[in-house]
PDB file of C-alpha atoms in Angstrom:
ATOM      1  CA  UNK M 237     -10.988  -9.560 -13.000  1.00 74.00           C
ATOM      2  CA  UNK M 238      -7.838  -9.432 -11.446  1.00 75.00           C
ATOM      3  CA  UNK M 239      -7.581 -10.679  -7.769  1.00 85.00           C
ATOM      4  CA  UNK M 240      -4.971 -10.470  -5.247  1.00 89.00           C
ATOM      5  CA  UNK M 241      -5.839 -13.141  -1.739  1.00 90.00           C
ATOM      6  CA  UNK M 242      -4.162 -13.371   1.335  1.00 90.00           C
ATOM      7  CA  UNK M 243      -4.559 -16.690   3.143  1.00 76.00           C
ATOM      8  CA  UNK M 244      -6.430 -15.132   6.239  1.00 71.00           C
ATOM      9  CA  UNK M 245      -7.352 -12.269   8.339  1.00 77.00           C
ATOM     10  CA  UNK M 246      -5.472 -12.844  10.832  1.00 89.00           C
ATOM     11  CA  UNK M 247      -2.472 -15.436  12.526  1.00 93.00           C
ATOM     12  CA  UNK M 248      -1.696 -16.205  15.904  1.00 95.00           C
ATOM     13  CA  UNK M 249       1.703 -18.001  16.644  1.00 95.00           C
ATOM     14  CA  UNK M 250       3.732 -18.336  19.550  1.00 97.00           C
ATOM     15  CA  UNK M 251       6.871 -17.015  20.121  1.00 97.00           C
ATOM     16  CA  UNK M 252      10.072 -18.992  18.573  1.00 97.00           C
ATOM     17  CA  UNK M 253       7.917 -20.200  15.815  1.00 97.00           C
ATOM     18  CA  UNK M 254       7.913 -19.740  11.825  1.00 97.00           C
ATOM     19  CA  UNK M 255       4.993 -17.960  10.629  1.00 96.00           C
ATOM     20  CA  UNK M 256       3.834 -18.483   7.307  1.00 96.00           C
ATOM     21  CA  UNK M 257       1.846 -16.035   5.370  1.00 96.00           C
ATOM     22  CA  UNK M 258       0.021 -16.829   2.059  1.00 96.00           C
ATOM     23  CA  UNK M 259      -0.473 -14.220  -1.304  1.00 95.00           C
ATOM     24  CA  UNK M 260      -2.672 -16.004  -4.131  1.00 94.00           C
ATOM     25  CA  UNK M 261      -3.072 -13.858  -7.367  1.00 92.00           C
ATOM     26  CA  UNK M 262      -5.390 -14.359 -10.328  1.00 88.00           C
ATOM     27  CA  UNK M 263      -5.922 -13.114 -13.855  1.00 84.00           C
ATOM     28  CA  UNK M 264      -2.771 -11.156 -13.398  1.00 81.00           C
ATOM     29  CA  UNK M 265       0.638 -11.872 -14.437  1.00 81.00           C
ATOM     30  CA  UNK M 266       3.156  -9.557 -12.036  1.00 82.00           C
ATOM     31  CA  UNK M 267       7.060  -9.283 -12.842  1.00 82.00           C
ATOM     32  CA  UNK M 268       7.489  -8.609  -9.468  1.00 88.00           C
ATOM     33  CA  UNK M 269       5.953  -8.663  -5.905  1.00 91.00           C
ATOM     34  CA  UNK M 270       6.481  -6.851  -3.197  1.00 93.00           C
ATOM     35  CA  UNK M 271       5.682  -7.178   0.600  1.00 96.00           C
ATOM     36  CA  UNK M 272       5.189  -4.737   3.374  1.00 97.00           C
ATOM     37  CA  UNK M 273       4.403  -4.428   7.024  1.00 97.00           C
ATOM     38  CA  UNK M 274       1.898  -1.891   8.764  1.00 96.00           C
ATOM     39  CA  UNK M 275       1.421  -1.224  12.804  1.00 96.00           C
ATOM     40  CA  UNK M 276      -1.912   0.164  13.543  1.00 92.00           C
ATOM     41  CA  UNK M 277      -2.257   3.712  12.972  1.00 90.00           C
ATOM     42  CA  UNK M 278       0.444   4.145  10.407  1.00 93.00           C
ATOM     43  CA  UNK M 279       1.569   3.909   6.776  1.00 95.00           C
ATOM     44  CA  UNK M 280       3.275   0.276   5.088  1.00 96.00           C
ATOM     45  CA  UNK M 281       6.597  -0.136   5.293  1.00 96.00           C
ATOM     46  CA  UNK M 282       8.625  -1.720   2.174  1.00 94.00           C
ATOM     47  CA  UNK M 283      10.077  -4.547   3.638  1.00 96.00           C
ATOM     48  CA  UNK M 284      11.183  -7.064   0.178  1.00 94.00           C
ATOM     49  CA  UNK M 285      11.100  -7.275  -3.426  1.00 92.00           C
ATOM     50  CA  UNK M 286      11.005 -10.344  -5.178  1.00 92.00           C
ATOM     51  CA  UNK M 287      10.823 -10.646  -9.331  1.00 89.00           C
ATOM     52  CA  UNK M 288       9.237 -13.370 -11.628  1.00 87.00           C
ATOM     53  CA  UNK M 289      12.627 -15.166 -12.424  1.00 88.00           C
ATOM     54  CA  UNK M 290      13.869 -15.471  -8.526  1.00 90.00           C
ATOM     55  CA  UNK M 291      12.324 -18.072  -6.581  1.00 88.00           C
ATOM     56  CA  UNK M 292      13.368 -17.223  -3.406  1.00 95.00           C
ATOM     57  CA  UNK M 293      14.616 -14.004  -1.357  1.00 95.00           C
ATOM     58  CA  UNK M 294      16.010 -13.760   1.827  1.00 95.00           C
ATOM     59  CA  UNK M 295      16.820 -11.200   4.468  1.00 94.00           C
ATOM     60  CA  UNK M 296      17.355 -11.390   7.638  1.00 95.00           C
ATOM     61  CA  UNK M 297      14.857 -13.377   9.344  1.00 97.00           C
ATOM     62  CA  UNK M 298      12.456 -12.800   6.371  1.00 97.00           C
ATOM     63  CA  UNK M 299      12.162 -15.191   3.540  1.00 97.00           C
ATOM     64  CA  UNK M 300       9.758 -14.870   0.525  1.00 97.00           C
ATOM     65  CA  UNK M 301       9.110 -17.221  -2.772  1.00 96.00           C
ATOM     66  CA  UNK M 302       7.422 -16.870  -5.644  1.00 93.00           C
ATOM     67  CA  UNK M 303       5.954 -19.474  -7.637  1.00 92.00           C
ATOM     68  CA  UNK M 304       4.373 -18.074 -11.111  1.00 89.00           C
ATOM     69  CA  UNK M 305       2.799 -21.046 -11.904  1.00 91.00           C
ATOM     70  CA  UNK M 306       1.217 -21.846  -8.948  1.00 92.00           C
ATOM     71  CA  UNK M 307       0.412 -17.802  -8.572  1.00 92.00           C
ATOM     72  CA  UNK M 308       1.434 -17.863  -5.450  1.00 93.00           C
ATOM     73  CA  UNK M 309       3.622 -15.827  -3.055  1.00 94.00           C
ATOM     74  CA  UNK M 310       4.463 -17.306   0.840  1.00 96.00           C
ATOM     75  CA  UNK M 311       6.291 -14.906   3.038  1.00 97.00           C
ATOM     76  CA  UNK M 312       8.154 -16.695   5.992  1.00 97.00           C
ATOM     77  CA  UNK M 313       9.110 -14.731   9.443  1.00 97.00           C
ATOM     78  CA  UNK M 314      11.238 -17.422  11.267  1.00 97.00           C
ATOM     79  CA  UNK M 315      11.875 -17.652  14.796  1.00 97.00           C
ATOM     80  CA  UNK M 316       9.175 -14.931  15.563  1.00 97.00           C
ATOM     81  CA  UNK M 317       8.982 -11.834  18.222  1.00 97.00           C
ATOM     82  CA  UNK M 318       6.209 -10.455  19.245  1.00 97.00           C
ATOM     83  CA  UNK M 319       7.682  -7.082  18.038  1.00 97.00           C
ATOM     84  CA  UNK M 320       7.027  -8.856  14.140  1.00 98.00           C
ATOM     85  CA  UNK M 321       3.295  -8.740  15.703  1.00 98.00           C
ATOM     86  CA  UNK M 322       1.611  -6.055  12.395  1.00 97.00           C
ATOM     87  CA  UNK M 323      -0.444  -6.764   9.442  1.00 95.00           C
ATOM     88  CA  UNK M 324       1.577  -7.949   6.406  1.00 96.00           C
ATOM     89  CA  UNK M 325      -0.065  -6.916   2.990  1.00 96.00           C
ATOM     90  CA  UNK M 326       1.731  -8.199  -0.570  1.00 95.00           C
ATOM     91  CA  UNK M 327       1.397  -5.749  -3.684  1.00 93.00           C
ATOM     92  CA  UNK M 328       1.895  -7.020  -7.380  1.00 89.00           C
ATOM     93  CA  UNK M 329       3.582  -4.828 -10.269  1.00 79.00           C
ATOM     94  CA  UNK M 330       4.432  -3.276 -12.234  1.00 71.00           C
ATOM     95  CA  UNK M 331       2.832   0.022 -13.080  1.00 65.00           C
ATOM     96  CA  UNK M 332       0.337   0.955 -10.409  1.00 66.00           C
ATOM     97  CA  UNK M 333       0.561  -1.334  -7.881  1.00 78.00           C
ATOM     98  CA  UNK M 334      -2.217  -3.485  -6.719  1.00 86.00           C
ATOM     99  CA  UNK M 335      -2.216  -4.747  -2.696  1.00 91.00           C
ATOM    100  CA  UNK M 336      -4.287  -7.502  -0.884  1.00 91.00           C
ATOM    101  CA  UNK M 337      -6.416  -6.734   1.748  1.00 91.00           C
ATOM    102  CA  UNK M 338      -3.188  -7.998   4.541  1.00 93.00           C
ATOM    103  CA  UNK M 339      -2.925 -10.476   7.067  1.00 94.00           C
ATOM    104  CA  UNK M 340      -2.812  -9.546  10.749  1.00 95.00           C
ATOM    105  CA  UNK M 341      -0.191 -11.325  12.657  1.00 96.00           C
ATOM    106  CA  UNK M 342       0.073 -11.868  16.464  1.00 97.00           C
ATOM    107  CA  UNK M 343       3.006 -13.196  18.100  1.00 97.00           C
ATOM    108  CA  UNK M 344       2.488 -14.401  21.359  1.00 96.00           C
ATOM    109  CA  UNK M 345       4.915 -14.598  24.220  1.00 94.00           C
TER     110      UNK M 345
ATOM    111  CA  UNK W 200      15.024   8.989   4.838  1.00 70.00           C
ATOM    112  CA  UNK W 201      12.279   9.410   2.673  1.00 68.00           C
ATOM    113  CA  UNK W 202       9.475  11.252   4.160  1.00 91.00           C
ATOM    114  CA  UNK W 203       6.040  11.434   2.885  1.00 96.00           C
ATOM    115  CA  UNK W 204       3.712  13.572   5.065  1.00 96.00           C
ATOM    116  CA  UNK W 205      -0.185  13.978   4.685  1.00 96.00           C
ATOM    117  CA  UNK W 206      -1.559  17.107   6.207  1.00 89.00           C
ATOM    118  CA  UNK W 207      -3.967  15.793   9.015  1.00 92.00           C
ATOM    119  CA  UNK W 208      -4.001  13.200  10.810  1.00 94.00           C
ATOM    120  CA  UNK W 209      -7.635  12.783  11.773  1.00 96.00           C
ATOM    121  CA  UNK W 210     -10.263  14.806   9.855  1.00 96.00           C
ATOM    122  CA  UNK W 211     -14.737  15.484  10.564  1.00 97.00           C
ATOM    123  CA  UNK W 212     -16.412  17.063   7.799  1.00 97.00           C
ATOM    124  CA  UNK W 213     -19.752  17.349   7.095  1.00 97.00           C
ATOM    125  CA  UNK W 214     -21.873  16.016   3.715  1.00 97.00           C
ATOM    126  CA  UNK W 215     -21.958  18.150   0.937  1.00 97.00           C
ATOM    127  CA  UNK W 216     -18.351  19.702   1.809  1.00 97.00           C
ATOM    128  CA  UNK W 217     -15.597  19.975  -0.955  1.00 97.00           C
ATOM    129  CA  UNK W 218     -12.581  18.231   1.171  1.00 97.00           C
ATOM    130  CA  UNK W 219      -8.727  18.498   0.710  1.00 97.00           C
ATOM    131  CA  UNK W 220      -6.381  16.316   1.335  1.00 97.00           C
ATOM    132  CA  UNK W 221      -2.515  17.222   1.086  1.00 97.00           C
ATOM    133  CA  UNK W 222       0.285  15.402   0.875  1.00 97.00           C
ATOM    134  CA  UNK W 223       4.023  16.357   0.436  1.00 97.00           C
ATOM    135  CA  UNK W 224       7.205  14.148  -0.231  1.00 96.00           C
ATOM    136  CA  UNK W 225      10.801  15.361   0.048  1.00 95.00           C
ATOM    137  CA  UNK W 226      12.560  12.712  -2.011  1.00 90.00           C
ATOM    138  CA  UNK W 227      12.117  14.321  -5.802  1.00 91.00           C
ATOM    139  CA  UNK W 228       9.874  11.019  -6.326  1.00 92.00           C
ATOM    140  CA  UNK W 229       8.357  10.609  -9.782  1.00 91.00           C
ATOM    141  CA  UNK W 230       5.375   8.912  -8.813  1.00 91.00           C
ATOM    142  CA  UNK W 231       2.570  10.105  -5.983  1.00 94.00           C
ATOM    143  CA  UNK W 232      -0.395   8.032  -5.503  1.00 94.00           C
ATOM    144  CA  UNK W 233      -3.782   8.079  -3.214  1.00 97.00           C
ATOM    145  CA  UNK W 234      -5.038   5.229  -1.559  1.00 96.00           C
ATOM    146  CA  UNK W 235      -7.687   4.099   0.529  1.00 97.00           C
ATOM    147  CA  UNK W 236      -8.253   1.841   3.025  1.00 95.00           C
ATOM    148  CA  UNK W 237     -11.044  -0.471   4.408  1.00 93.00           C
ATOM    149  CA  UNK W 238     -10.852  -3.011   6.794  1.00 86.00           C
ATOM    150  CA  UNK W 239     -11.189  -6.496   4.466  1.00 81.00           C
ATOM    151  CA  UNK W 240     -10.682  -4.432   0.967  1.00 84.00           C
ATOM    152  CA  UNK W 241      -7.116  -3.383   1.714  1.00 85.00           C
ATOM    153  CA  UNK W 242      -5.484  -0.675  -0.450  1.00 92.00           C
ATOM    154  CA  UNK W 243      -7.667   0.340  -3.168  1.00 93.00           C
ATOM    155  CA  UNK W 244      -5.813   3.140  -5.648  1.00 93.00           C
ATOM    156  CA  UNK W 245      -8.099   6.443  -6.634  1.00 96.00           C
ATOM    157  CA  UNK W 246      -5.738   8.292  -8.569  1.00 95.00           C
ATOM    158  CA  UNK W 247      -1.793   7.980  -9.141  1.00 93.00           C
ATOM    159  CA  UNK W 248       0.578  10.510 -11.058  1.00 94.00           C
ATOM    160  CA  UNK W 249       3.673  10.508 -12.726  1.00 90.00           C
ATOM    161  CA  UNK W 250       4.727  13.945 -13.493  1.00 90.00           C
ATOM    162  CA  UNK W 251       3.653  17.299 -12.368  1.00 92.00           C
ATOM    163  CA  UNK W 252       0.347  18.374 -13.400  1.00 89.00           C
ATOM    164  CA  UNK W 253      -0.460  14.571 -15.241  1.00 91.00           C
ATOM    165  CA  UNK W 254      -3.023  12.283 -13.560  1.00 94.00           C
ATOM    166  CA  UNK W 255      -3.902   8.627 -14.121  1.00 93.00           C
ATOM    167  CA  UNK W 256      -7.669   7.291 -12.159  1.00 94.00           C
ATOM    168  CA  UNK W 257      -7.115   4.210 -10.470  1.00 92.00           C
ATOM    169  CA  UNK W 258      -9.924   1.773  -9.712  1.00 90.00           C
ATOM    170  CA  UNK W 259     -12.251   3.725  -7.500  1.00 94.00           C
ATOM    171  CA  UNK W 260     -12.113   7.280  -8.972  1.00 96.00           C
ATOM    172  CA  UNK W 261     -15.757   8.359  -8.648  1.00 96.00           C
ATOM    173  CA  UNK W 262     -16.339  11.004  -6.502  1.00 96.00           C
ATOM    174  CA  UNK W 263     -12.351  12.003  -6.053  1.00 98.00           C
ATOM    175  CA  UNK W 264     -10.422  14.450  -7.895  1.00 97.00           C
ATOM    176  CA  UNK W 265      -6.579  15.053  -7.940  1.00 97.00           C
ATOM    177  CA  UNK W 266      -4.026  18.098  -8.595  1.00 97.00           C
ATOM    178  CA  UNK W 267      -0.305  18.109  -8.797  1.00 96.00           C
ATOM    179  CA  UNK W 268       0.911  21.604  -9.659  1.00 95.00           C
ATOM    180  CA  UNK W 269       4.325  20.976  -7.780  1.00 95.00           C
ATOM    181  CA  UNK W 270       6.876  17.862  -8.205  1.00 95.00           C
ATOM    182  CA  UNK W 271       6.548  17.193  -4.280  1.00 96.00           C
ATOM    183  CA  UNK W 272       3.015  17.825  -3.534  1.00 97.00           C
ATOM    184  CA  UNK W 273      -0.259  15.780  -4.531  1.00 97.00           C
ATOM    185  CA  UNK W 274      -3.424  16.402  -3.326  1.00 97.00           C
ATOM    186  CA  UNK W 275      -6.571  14.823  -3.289  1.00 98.00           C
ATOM    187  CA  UNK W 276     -10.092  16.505  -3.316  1.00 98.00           C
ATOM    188  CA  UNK W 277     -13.394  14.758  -2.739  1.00 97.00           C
ATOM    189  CA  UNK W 278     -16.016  17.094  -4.806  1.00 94.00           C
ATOM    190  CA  UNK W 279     -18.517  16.746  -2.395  1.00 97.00           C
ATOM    191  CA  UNK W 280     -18.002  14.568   0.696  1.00 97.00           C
ATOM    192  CA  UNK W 281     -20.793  11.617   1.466  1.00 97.00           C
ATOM    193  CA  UNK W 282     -20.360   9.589   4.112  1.00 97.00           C
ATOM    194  CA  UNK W 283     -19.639   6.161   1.813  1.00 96.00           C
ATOM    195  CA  UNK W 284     -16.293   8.241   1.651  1.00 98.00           C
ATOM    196  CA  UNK W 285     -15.522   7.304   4.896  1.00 97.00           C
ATOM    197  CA  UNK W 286     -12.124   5.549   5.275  1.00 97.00           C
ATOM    198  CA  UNK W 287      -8.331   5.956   6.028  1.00 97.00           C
ATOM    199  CA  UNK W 288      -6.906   7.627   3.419  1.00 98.00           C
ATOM    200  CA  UNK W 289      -2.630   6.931   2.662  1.00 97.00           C
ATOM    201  CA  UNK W 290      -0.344   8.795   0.573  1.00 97.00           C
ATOM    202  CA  UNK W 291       2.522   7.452  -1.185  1.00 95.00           C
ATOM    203  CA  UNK W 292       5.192   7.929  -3.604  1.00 94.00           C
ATOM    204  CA  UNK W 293       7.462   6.054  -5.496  1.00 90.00           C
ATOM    205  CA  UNK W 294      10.824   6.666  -8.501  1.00 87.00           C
ATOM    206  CA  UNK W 295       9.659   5.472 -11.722  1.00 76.00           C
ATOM    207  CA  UNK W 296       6.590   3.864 -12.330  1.00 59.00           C
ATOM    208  CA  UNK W 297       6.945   0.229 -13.817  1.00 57.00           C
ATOM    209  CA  UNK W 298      10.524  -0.123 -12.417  1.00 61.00           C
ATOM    210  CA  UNK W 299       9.614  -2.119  -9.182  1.00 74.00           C
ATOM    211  CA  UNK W 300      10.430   0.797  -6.736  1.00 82.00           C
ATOM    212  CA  UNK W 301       8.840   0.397  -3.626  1.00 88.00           C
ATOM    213  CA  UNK W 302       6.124   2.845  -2.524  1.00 90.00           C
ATOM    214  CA  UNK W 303       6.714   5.230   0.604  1.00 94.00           C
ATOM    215  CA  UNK W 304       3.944   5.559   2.399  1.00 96.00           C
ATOM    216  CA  UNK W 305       2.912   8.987   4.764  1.00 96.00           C
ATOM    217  CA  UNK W 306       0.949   7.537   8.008  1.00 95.00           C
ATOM    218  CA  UNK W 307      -2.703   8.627   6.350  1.00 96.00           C
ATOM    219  CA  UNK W 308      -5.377  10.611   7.194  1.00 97.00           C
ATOM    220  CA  UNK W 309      -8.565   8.919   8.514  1.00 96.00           C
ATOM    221  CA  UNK W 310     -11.466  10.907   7.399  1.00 97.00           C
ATOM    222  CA  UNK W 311     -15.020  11.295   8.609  1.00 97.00           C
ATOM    223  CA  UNK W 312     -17.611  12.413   6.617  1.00 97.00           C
ATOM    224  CA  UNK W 313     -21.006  12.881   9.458  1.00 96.00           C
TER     225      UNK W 313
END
């Protein structure tokens, strides 16, 4: 069955630092991947797009790849605020869009 | 901005009750979709749509119905509550399924079935 993994629960870093968050897919071949942030007690938030023939995507402080053959997503937040503190979930497409279960990040000062 | 906004914020029923859940976007999106979430499952999809009045189940339809009788409103009905249907439920909705639109989200309704 298909399965979508995000490295962990949660991720403490310190302020300044680059955090690094992990999306692992199986039996599922995506043309595209998408990542969004949620703060507790709301909705995600689109925040980047990334399809199977880009390796890389950048904006802002935000950088994603994509590696198909390693199935494998990482989504990079460099020099980190604590305002980036939120859970970060990745979705696969197309069609009806399938999400992992999110990582919870927590930037410290 | 697009807004996507689910009726209720916070909602008690009771077991046994036919529920509603509304949800209303003002963007002329396609594609409406019900979601919900549990802490360590993430999003799971119950029922998506693409077009007034059509309906597609997702992976956890049991127990959940949908109707769409207007382009900008989707709503989702549990049949009759139990408390396993306890969860956050999230709205969203989206242009044209397939074409790698993201989804716009409303800020959910977290539902408690006593």
């Amino acid at each position: 069955s298909q399965k979508i993994e995000q490295n962990s629960e949660a991720l403490n870093i310190q302020e300044g630092k680059t955090a690094t968050l992990t999306c692992n897919y199986t039996n599922y071949s995506p043309a595209y991947l998408q990542w969004y942030r949620q703060d507790p007690g709301r909705g995600p938030v689109f925040l980047l797009l990334i399809r199977e023939n880009e390796k890389e995507k950048r904006k802002e402080r935000l950088k994603v790849t994509f590696d198909t053959t390693l199935k494998q997503s990482l989504f990079h937040i460099t020099a980190s605020q604590p305002a980036d503190s939120a859970t970060y979930l990745c979705a696969l497409g197309p069609g009806d869009m399938r999400f992992g279960a999110g990582t919870r990040l927590t930037v410290k000062p | 901005d697009v807004k996507v906004t689910q009726s209720s914020r916070y909602l008690v029923k009771r077991t046994g009750e036919k529920v509603f859940l509304e949800c209303v976007q003002d963007m002329d999106h396609e594609n409406m979709f019900w979601y919900r979430q549990d802490p360590g499952l993430g999003l799971r999809l119950i029922y998506f749509s693409y077009d007034v009045k059509m309906k597609e189940k997702g992976d956890i339809p049991e127990g959940y119905s949908v109707s769409r009788e207007k382009k900008e409103r989707f709503s989702l009905i549990l049949e009759s509550a139990s408390t396993n249907q306890t969860s956050m439920y999230l709205c969203a909705s989206s242009f044209i399924l397939g074409n790698n639109q993201p989804q716009h989200f409303g800020d959910g309704t977290r539902l408690s079935i006593l």
